[in-house]
Short mmCIF file of C-alpha atoms and ligand atoms in Angstrom, two decimals:
data_model
loop_
_atom_site.label_atom_id
_atom_site.label_comp_id
_atom_site.label_asym_id
_atom_site.label_seq_id
_atom_site.Cartn_x
_atom_site.Cartn_y
_atom_site.Cartn_z
CA UNK A 1 -19.36 14.75 -10.82
CA UNK A 2 -16.67 15.28 -13.45
CA UNK A 3 -17.18 14.25 -17.04
CA UNK A 4 -14.33 14.39 -19.54
CA UNK A 5 -14.84 17.14 -22.07
CA UNK A 6 -13.82 16.64 -25.68
CA UNK A 7 -10.77 18.70 -26.56
CA UNK A 8 -10.23 20.63 -29.78
CA UNK A 9 -6.87 21.13 -31.46
CA UNK A 10 -3.61 21.37 -29.64
CA UNK A 11 -1.66 24.20 -31.27
CA UNK A 12 1.21 21.75 -32.00
CA UNK A 13 -1.17 19.85 -34.32
CA UNK A 14 -1.87 22.97 -36.30
CA UNK A 15 1.07 22.71 -38.75
CA UNK A 16 0.36 19.02 -39.43
CA UNK A 17 -3.11 20.00 -40.59
CA UNK A 18 -1.65 21.98 -43.52
CA UNK A 19 -0.59 19.84 -46.50
CA UNK A 20 1.38 20.99 -49.49
CA UNK A 21 -1.20 21.90 -52.16
CA UNK A 22 1.16 21.11 -55.05
CA UNK A 23 2.02 17.64 -53.68
CA UNK A 24 -1.61 16.96 -52.85
CA UNK A 25 -2.58 17.41 -56.50
CA UNK A 26 -0.17 14.50 -57.21
CA UNK A 27 -1.80 12.49 -54.34
CA UNK A 28 1.23 12.91 -52.09
CA UNK A 29 0.81 14.06 -48.51
CA UNK A 30 3.55 16.46 -47.40
CA UNK A 31 3.44 18.77 -44.40
CA UNK A 32 3.39 22.40 -45.56
CA UNK A 33 6.13 24.80 -44.41
CA UNK A 34 5.14 27.97 -46.24
CA UNK A 35 1.88 29.72 -47.04
CA UNK A 36 1.71 31.89 -50.15
CA UNK A 37 -0.81 34.67 -49.69
CA UNK A 38 -0.83 35.46 -53.40
CA UNK A 39 -1.56 31.85 -54.55
CA UNK A 40 -3.68 31.19 -51.40
CA UNK A 41 -1.83 27.87 -51.16
CA UNK A 42 0.50 26.05 -48.77
CA UNK A 43 3.77 24.46 -49.94
CA UNK A 44 6.26 21.92 -48.65
CA UNK A 45 10.04 22.63 -48.62
CA UNK A 46 10.69 21.20 -52.12
CA UNK A 47 7.71 22.82 -53.81
CA UNK A 48 8.34 26.27 -52.30
CA UNK A 49 11.77 26.22 -53.95
CA UNK A 50 10.21 25.75 -57.37
CA UNK A 51 7.45 28.26 -56.51
CA UNK A 52 10.13 30.80 -55.49
CA UNK A 53 11.91 30.35 -58.84
CA UNK A 54 8.70 31.08 -60.71
CA UNK A 55 7.07 33.70 -58.51
CA UNK A 56 9.72 35.68 -56.68
CA UNK A 57 7.30 38.56 -55.99
CA UNK A 58 4.66 36.44 -54.13
CA UNK A 59 4.15 37.19 -50.46
CA UNK A 60 4.83 34.10 -48.34
CA UNK A 61 4.72 33.30 -44.62
CA UNK A 62 6.66 30.60 -42.76
CA UNK A 63 5.56 28.62 -39.70
CA UNK A 64 6.75 31.46 -37.44
CA UNK A 65 3.86 33.58 -38.84
CA UNK A 66 1.05 31.07 -38.39
CA UNK A 67 -1.41 33.90 -37.65
CA UNK A 68 -1.13 34.90 -41.33
CA UNK A 69 -1.99 31.36 -42.51
CA UNK A 70 -5.62 30.46 -43.36
CA UNK A 71 -7.87 28.48 -41.02
CA UNK A 72 -7.36 24.74 -41.44
CA UNK A 73 -10.01 22.55 -43.02
CA UNK A 74 -10.22 20.66 -39.74
CA UNK A 75 -10.83 23.86 -37.78
CA UNK A 76 -13.38 25.01 -40.34
CA UNK A 77 -15.23 21.68 -40.10
CA UNK A 78 -15.13 21.81 -36.31
CA UNK A 79 -16.56 25.35 -36.21
CA UNK A 80 -19.22 24.85 -38.86
CA UNK A 81 -20.45 21.43 -37.68
CA UNK A 82 -24.00 21.41 -36.27
CA UNK A 83 -24.02 19.75 -32.80
CA UNK A 84 -27.38 18.13 -33.52
CA UNK A 85 -26.88 17.19 -37.18
CA UNK A 86 -23.30 16.04 -37.67
CA UNK A 87 -23.44 16.09 -41.47
CA UNK A 88 -24.93 19.60 -41.63
CA UNK A 89 -23.12 22.92 -41.67
CA UNK A 90 -24.19 25.88 -39.53
CA UNK A 91 -25.48 28.43 -41.99
CA UNK A 92 -28.15 30.40 -40.13
CA UNK A 93 -28.35 32.44 -36.98
CA UNK A 94 -31.48 32.74 -34.84
CA UNK A 95 -31.39 36.02 -32.95
CA UNK A 96 -34.42 35.01 -30.79
CA UNK A 97 -32.49 32.05 -29.36
CA UNK A 98 -29.09 33.68 -29.94
CA UNK A 99 -28.05 30.42 -31.61
CA UNK A 100 -26.32 29.40 -34.84
CA UNK A 101 -28.21 26.63 -36.59
CA UNK A 102 -28.19 24.41 -39.66
CA UNK A 103 -31.09 24.27 -42.11
CA UNK A 104 -32.52 21.21 -40.31
CA UNK A 105 -32.38 23.03 -36.95
CA UNK A 106 -33.97 26.12 -38.48
CA UNK A 107 -36.78 23.98 -39.87
CA UNK A 108 -37.33 21.91 -36.73
CA UNK A 109 -36.71 24.39 -33.88
CA UNK A 110 -36.85 27.94 -35.18
CA UNK A 111 -39.87 27.95 -37.47
CA UNK A 112 -41.73 30.36 -35.19
CA UNK A 113 -38.70 32.57 -34.51
CA UNK A 114 -38.87 36.08 -35.85
CA UNK A 115 -35.24 36.81 -36.58
CA UNK A 116 -33.54 33.94 -38.36
CA UNK A 117 -30.98 35.04 -40.95
CA UNK A 118 -28.00 33.70 -42.88
CA UNK A 119 -24.76 33.84 -40.93
CA UNK A 120 -23.17 35.64 -43.86
CA UNK A 121 -25.76 38.41 -43.28
CA UNK A 122 -25.46 38.43 -39.46
CA UNK A 123 -21.69 38.95 -39.68
CA UNK A 124 -22.27 42.33 -41.28
CA UNK A 125 -24.41 43.65 -38.40
CA UNK A 126 -22.72 41.87 -35.46
CA UNK A 127 -18.93 41.85 -35.78
CA UNK A 128 -17.44 39.55 -33.10
CA UNK A 129 -14.77 40.65 -30.62
CA UNK A 130 -12.67 37.49 -30.69
CA UNK A 131 -9.94 39.03 -28.52
CA UNK A 132 -12.40 39.60 -25.71
CA UNK A 133 -13.71 36.04 -26.10
CA UNK A 134 -10.19 34.70 -26.06
CA UNK A 135 -9.56 36.58 -22.79
CA UNK A 136 -12.76 35.19 -21.31
CA UNK A 137 -11.73 31.68 -22.28
CA UNK A 138 -8.32 32.23 -20.67
CA UNK A 139 -10.03 33.36 -17.45
CA UNK A 140 -12.39 30.38 -17.41
CA UNK A 141 -9.53 27.99 -18.20
CA UNK A 142 -7.64 29.42 -15.22
CA UNK A 143 -10.68 29.00 -12.96
CA UNK A 144 -11.17 25.43 -14.18
CA UNK A 145 -7.49 24.70 -13.59
CA UNK A 146 -7.77 26.08 -10.04
CA UNK A 147 -10.89 24.00 -9.39
CA UNK A 148 -9.15 20.95 -10.77
CA UNK A 149 -6.13 21.55 -8.51
CA UNK A 150 -8.37 22.03 -5.46
CA UNK A 151 -10.28 18.86 -6.26
CA UNK A 152 -7.04 17.00 -6.89
CA UNK A 153 -5.64 17.98 -3.50
CA UNK A 154 -8.99 17.18 -1.83
CA UNK A 155 -8.83 13.80 -3.54
CA UNK A 156 -5.40 13.24 -2.03
CA UNK A 157 -6.48 14.39 1.41
CA UNK A 158 -9.50 12.01 1.26
CA UNK A 159 -7.03 9.30 0.36
CA UNK A 160 -4.78 10.34 3.27
CA UNK A 161 -7.54 10.41 5.89
CA UNK A 162 -8.88 7.11 4.61
CA UNK A 163 -5.48 5.48 5.20
CA UNK A 164 -5.28 7.09 8.66
CA UNK A 165 -8.71 5.82 9.69
CA UNK A 166 -7.95 2.40 8.27
CA UNK A 167 -4.81 2.28 10.41
CA UNK A 168 -6.83 3.34 13.48
CA UNK A 169 -9.34 0.54 12.89
CA UNK A 170 -6.47 -1.93 12.53
CA UNK A 171 -4.80 -0.65 15.72
CA UNK A 172 -8.03 -1.02 17.73
CA UNK A 173 -8.45 -4.49 16.29
CA UNK A 174 -4.89 -5.34 17.31
CA UNK A 175 -5.50 -4.05 20.85
CA UNK A 176 -8.73 -6.06 21.14
CA UNK A 177 -6.89 -9.16 19.94
CA UNK A 178 -4.14 -8.66 22.54
CA UNK A 179 -6.70 -8.02 25.31
CA UNK A 180 -8.60 -11.18 24.32
CA UNK A 181 -5.34 -13.15 24.27
CA UNK A 182 -4.52 -11.92 27.78
CA UNK A 183 -8.02 -12.70 29.03
CA UNK A 184 -7.89 -16.19 27.53
CA UNK A 185 -4.49 -16.84 29.09
CA UNK A 186 -5.61 -15.66 32.56
CA UNK A 187 -8.87 -17.64 32.37
CA UNK A 188 -7.08 -20.83 31.29
CA UNK A 189 -4.56 -20.40 34.13
CA UNK A 190 -7.42 -19.97 36.66
CA UNK A 191 -9.11 -23.05 35.23
CA UNK A 192 -5.90 -25.09 35.48
CA UNK A 193 -5.31 -23.96 39.08
CA UNK A 194 -8.88 -24.85 40.02
CA UNK A 195 -8.56 -28.28 38.43
CA UNK A 196 -5.27 -28.92 40.20
CA UNK A 197 -6.60 -27.95 43.64
CA UNK A 198 -9.90 -29.87 43.19
CA UNK A 199 -8.04 -32.97 42.02
CA UNK A 200 -5.58 -32.71 44.93
CA UNK A 201 -8.47 -32.56 47.45
CA UNK A 202 -10.26 -35.50 45.78
CA UNK A 203 -7.04 -37.54 45.70
CA UNK A 204 -6.57 -36.95 49.46
CA UNK A 205 -10.11 -38.23 50.07
CA UNK A 206 -9.50 -41.31 47.90
CA UNK A 207 -6.23 -41.99 49.77
CA UNK A 208 -7.90 -41.54 53.16
CA UNK A 209 -10.68 -43.92 52.15
CA UNK A 210 -8.12 -46.47 51.01
CA UNK A 211 -6.20 -46.18 54.31
CA UNK A 212 -9.37 -46.57 56.43
CA UNK A 213 -10.59 -49.49 54.27
CA UNK A 214 -7.21 -51.28 54.57
CA UNK A 215 -7.17 -50.79 58.33
CA UNK A 216 -10.79 -51.95 58.71
CA UNK A 217 -10.21 -55.01 56.51
CA UNK A 218 -7.17 -56.02 58.58
CA UNK A 219 -9.16 -55.55 61.80
CA UNK A 220 -12.12 -57.42 60.30
CA UNK A 221 -9.88 -60.41 59.51
CA UNK A 222 -8.43 -60.24 63.05
CA UNK A 223 -11.88 -60.09 64.63
CA UNK A 224 -13.11 -63.07 62.55
CA UNK A 225 -10.06 -65.11 63.49
CA UNK A 226 -10.27 -64.21 67.15
CA UNK A 227 -14.04 -64.76 67.46
CA UNK A 228 -13.62 -68.57 67.80
CA UNK A 229 -10.59 -68.41 70.07
CA UNK A 230 -10.70 -67.15 73.59
CA UNK A 231 -7.53 -65.12 73.85
CA UNK A 232 -8.65 -62.42 76.26
CA UNK A 233 -5.92 -59.82 75.86
CA UNK A 234 -5.85 -59.92 72.09
CA UNK A 235 -9.63 -59.85 71.91
CA UNK A 236 -9.61 -56.83 74.16
CA UNK A 237 -7.04 -54.98 72.07
CA UNK A 238 -8.79 -55.95 68.82
CA UNK A 239 -12.10 -54.79 70.14
CA UNK A 240 -10.54 -51.52 71.32
CA UNK A 241 -8.83 -50.91 68.00
CA UNK A 242 -11.97 -51.83 66.10
CA UNK A 243 -14.07 -49.39 68.08
CA UNK A 244 -11.46 -46.63 67.56
CA UNK A 245 -11.23 -47.30 63.84
CA UNK A 246 -15.02 -47.54 63.44
CA UNK A 247 -15.44 -44.21 65.23
CA UNK A 248 -12.68 -42.61 63.14
CA UNK A 249 -14.36 -43.87 59.97
CA UNK A 250 -17.79 -42.68 61.06
CA UNK A 251 -16.46 -39.20 61.90
CA UNK A 252 -14.71 -39.09 58.55
CA UNK A 253 -17.82 -40.18 56.63
CA UNK A 254 -20.02 -37.71 58.52
CA UNK A 255 -17.59 -34.94 57.68
CA UNK A 256 -17.54 -35.68 53.94
CA UNK A 257 -21.06 -36.90 53.13
ZN1 LIG B 1 5.13 19.83 -52.12
ZN1 LIG B 2 2.44 32.10 -54.76
ZN1 LIG B 3 -28.70 21.23 -36.99
ZN1 LIG B 4 -34.88 30.47 -32.77
#
């Protein structure tokens, strides 16, 4: 969506782009403080003192009157550079395409164009209203700034609603976890209770079986012992008890099998 656009000069860089002409001729780089309109040269603090001694009548401008200074070399290069041929200067203007162009461009793209002339010639017939352009740029800059602010706040609100939704997802997850924990707990308790009651019933059956088996074994021993002896009363009681116990066992077996 957004691509960073290359920026031109910041106005604070402007002064740094002017070097003292006098120092420069001695291969020293000093930031200029004064521009002399008569010499068409910039001077640093030291050199302007000497210049002032020699040429008191020259008209000079300080950094507070930057609008009277010439255009910097950097600015000139920036304006004259052909976008398509970096090492070429814009020298021509094609009226058909309404486009400044270098000699390469003119040769490659504007050979069939009817009105291609030197910029130095075009200037004479089409003076530019730079104030109006400056105002237009201001307006567009404002619009871009507004758009940027809107996008920035949208960006933040996307960020905000993302966090909110993320929290919602986490809350639901937490609730599901708790519900599953509860369900697991209840199910395990049910399972435990079932096991306990089933085991209790089975244990009762095992105990009952043991009791009946013990009783029957005792009676069986008694019956075997009494079979060879003729003790009428005991035999009668044993027989009675055996029949009772056998019936009790049979009823019990019938009930459970
Ligand atoms: Zn100097
Ligand atoms: Zn001067
Ligand atoms: Zn070109
Ligand atoms: Zn053209």
